[in-house]
């Protein structure tokens, strides 16, 4: 009866945050990465910043399009960092009479029962006389709509050479709020008053803006506190290129000084490029931390083709941050195959698995480019095609893909209904078997398959990870995409994980 009453309250006040906090599982999200795949949501987004409101995780990104199209912000919420809900148009220029375009890099925070979203708009330049800069939106709910409580930018001009964009907002344990911001390679810190919509002063002489620019700083600052230490993170390099990256400093004061310690997130030519402009999530009551950032998929060259990703962030005992490894995993628990491209094969996600119909050569690929790799996945031949003659498994170092049988260059490991595991290579139409081993194969049984490829040494393991079932040498293909494939049978795939050896 108590449960019914609680649900009725939710129905009467359909706040998404309240609903998610009631429905949220009590399990602590303790992952190595986004185990259900990066990007963790679909669409072009960048510059994510994060909040945790009443048991729900929120991510607020820039909409990654041309400046004139950047007139709105969307947000994403999740009870578990796996299942995400998109909230469209939570803040739009229609509610800010001074903002017209280039709405960038939102920063969320809650105080006194109100939700605040700070953002940059209009991309003003140092000599401009146009209105623009850092604005603040206010709402009763995390998902907005956000309204303009002051009718003008909160910071509307350059100070200390810092373009008024890319703010991060932080409330210290003593209740003092700070804003860190700045584009064009200069960073300032300001205090925010308790109302969160006006600037405070930093010292008795009335200083409002203090320059804190760390070495190599470009833009996108972020502040968080862990174990009494203040961490300032920021982005380096150009956002439109591959070498955009995240570095950080540690300080005993929220006002610095901020001495650069190290770069901790950067491109990996096997996974993604342009990885930067981050937020951070700390699972409340734990020392579990995630870095949430944007990156550009390997096959994309358009600057705005940026996607949202997160990975685990680990600390050393001295409080320094370990380099972040962008892991490649997908357990399909989020019910989608965002990040995969399919070529025939009727791929879909069902019951937390990637499923394929019985095509003659259907393939689904990740936008990766590993050379040496350890590739793990679970492969199940569908019990719906028990008498079929065919195979299903993993492809790696794949290029030149077309739809159809063997229409690619690369390697394939298949579990075959004929009672064996095979390894071979396709050369854009022809197939050469490189090795095979007999094993008992039953439709409906899940087989853990591992490929270990080191230069020309290709090892295949099934179930028994101590001894390779196939061990051959072939130097035809050095790099390319990784994925899954079916040939003549329906199959399902799960727990994909691809890493460097
Ligand atoms: C997270 O998982 C790791 C390994 O599975 C475990 O050692 C650790 O205690 C877990 N942490 C929390 C806070 O649950
Ligand atoms: C959490 O929910 C309570 C009750 O709805 C609300 O008063 C409070 O402001 C919320 N806190 C945050 C951080 O969202
Ligand atoms: C917190 O800092 C203290 C020293 O100030 C250190 O002894 C302790 O190990 C740190 N805790 C964590 C979780 O790093
Ligand atoms: C891709 O196809 C082109 C044209 O057929 C060919 O020249 C090239 O060698 C192929 N790539 C690989 C890695 O085989
Ligand atoms: C694979 O075969 C090579 C050559 O026979 C051998 O040297 C190597 O130890 C084998 N690797 C494994 C993991 O069995
Ligand atoms: C993949 O990596 C290889 C080197 O291993 C490189 O030659 C190739 O250009 C890369 N392909 C893409 C699409 O980045
Ligand atoms: C495979 O993934 C499922 C969820 O999709 C999970 O329940 C299972 O534990 C995973 N198995 C392994 C070996 O990781």
mmCIF file with all atom_site columns, C-alpha atoms and ligand atoms in Angstrom, residues 13 15 17-18 21 52-56 58 109-115 140-142, ligand 2:
data_model
loop_
_atom_site.group_PDB
_atom_site.id
_atom_site.type_symbol
_atom_site.label_atom_id
_atom_site.label_alt_id
_atom_site.label_comp_id
_atom_site.label_asym_id
_atom_site.label_entity_id
_atom_site.label_seq_id
_atom_site.pdbx_PDB_ins_code
_atom_site.Cartn_x
_atom_site.Cartn_y
_atom_site.Cartn_z
_atom_site.occupancy
_atom_site.B_iso_or_equiv
_atom_site.pdbx_formal_charge
_atom_site.auth_seq_id
_atom_site.auth_comp_id
_atom_site.auth_asym_id
_atom_site.auth_atom_id
_atom_site.pdbx_PDB_model_num
ATOM   1  C CA . UNK A 1 13  ? 4.027  15.555 -9.734  1.00 0.00 ? 13  UNK A CA 1
ATOM   2  C CA . UNK A 1 15  ? 9.116  15.389 -12.115 1.00 0.00 ? 15  UNK A CA 1
ATOM   3  C CA . UNK A 1 17  ? 14.202 13.667 -11.257 1.00 0.00 ? 17  UNK A CA 1
ATOM   4  C CA . UNK A 1 18  ? 11.814 12.609 -8.494  1.00 0.00 ? 18  UNK A CA 1
ATOM   5  C CA . UNK A 1 21  ? 15.283 8.796  -7.699  1.00 0.00 ? 21  UNK A CA 1
ATOM   6  C CA . UNK A 1 52  ? 24.048 14.515 -9.440  1.00 0.00 ? 52  UNK A CA 1
ATOM   7  C CA . UNK A 1 53  ? 20.596 15.560 -8.235  1.00 0.00 ? 53  UNK A CA 1
ATOM   8  C CA . UNK A 1 54  ? 18.798 13.308 -5.757  1.00 0.00 ? 54  UNK A CA 1
ATOM   9  C CA . UNK A 1 55  ? 20.178 10.003 -7.020  1.00 0.00 ? 55  UNK A CA 1
ATOM   10 C CA . UNK A 1 56  ? 19.989 10.900 -10.713 1.00 0.00 ? 56  UNK A CA 1
ATOM   11 C CA . UNK A 1 58  ? 22.742 14.552 -15.283 1.00 0.00 ? 58  UNK A CA 1
ATOM   12 C CA . UNK A 1 109 ? 24.518 23.416 -10.096 1.00 0.00 ? 109 UNK A CA 1
ATOM   13 C CA . UNK A 1 110 ? 21.711 23.381 -7.499  1.00 0.00 ? 110 UNK A CA 1
ATOM   14 C CA . UNK A 1 111 ? 21.295 25.642 -4.493  1.00 0.00 ? 111 UNK A CA 1
ATOM   15 C CA . UNK A 1 112 ? 18.436 26.444 -2.111  1.00 0.00 ? 112 UNK A CA 1
ATOM   16 C CA . UNK A 1 113 ? 15.985 24.280 -4.052  1.00 0.00 ? 113 UNK A CA 1
ATOM   17 C CA . UNK A 1 114 ? 16.713 26.007 -7.388  1.00 0.00 ? 114 UNK A CA 1
ATOM   18 C CA . UNK A 1 115 ? 18.651 24.678 -10.360 1.00 0.00 ? 115 UNK A CA 1
ATOM   19 C CA . UNK A 1 140 ? 12.663 24.666 -10.481 1.00 0.00 ? 140 UNK A CA 1
ATOM   20 C CA . UNK A 1 141 ? 13.701 21.414 -12.120 1.00 0.00 ? 141 UNK A CA 1
ATOM   21 C CA . UNK A 1 142 ? 16.958 19.915 -13.482 1.00 0.00 ? 142 UNK A CA 1
HETATM 22 C C1 . LIG B 2 .   ? 16.048 16.769 -3.873  1.00 0.00 ? 2   LIG B C1 1
HETATM 23 O O1 . LIG B 2 .   ? 14.644 16.635 -3.739  1.00 0.00 ? 2   LIG B O1 1
HETATM 24 C C2 . LIG B 2 .   ? 14.105 17.442 -2.712  1.00 0.00 ? 2   LIG B C2 1
HETATM 25 C C3 . LIG B 2 .   ? 12.625 17.078 -2.588  1.00 0.00 ? 2   LIG B C3 1
HETATM 26 O O2 . LIG B 2 .   ? 12.027 17.048 -3.858  1.00 0.00 ? 2   LIG B O2 1
HETATM 27 C C4 . LIG B 2 .   ? 14.325 18.907 -3.069  1.00 0.00 ? 2   LIG B C4 1
HETATM 28 O O3 . LIG B 2 .   ? 13.800 19.729 -2.045  1.00 0.00 ? 2   LIG B O3 1
HETATM 29 C C5 . LIG B 2 .   ? 15.811 19.168 -3.214  1.00 0.00 ? 2   LIG B C5 1
HETATM 30 O O4 . LIG B 2 .   ? 16.031 20.488 -3.644  1.00 0.00 ? 2   LIG B O4 1
HETATM 31 C C6 . LIG B 2 .   ? 16.417 18.209 -4.208  1.00 0.00 ? 2   LIG B C6 1
HETATM 32 N N1 . LIG B 2 .   ? 17.855 18.372 -4.209  1.00 0.00 ? 2   LIG B N1 1
HETATM 33 C C7 . LIG B 2 .   ? 18.577 18.376 -5.297  1.00 0.00 ? 2   LIG B C7 1
HETATM 34 C C8 . LIG B 2 .   ? 20.034 18.580 -5.166  1.00 0.00 ? 2   LIG B C8 1
HETATM 35 O O5 . LIG B 2 .   ? 18.081 18.195 -6.392  1.00 0.00 ? 2   LIG B O5 1
#
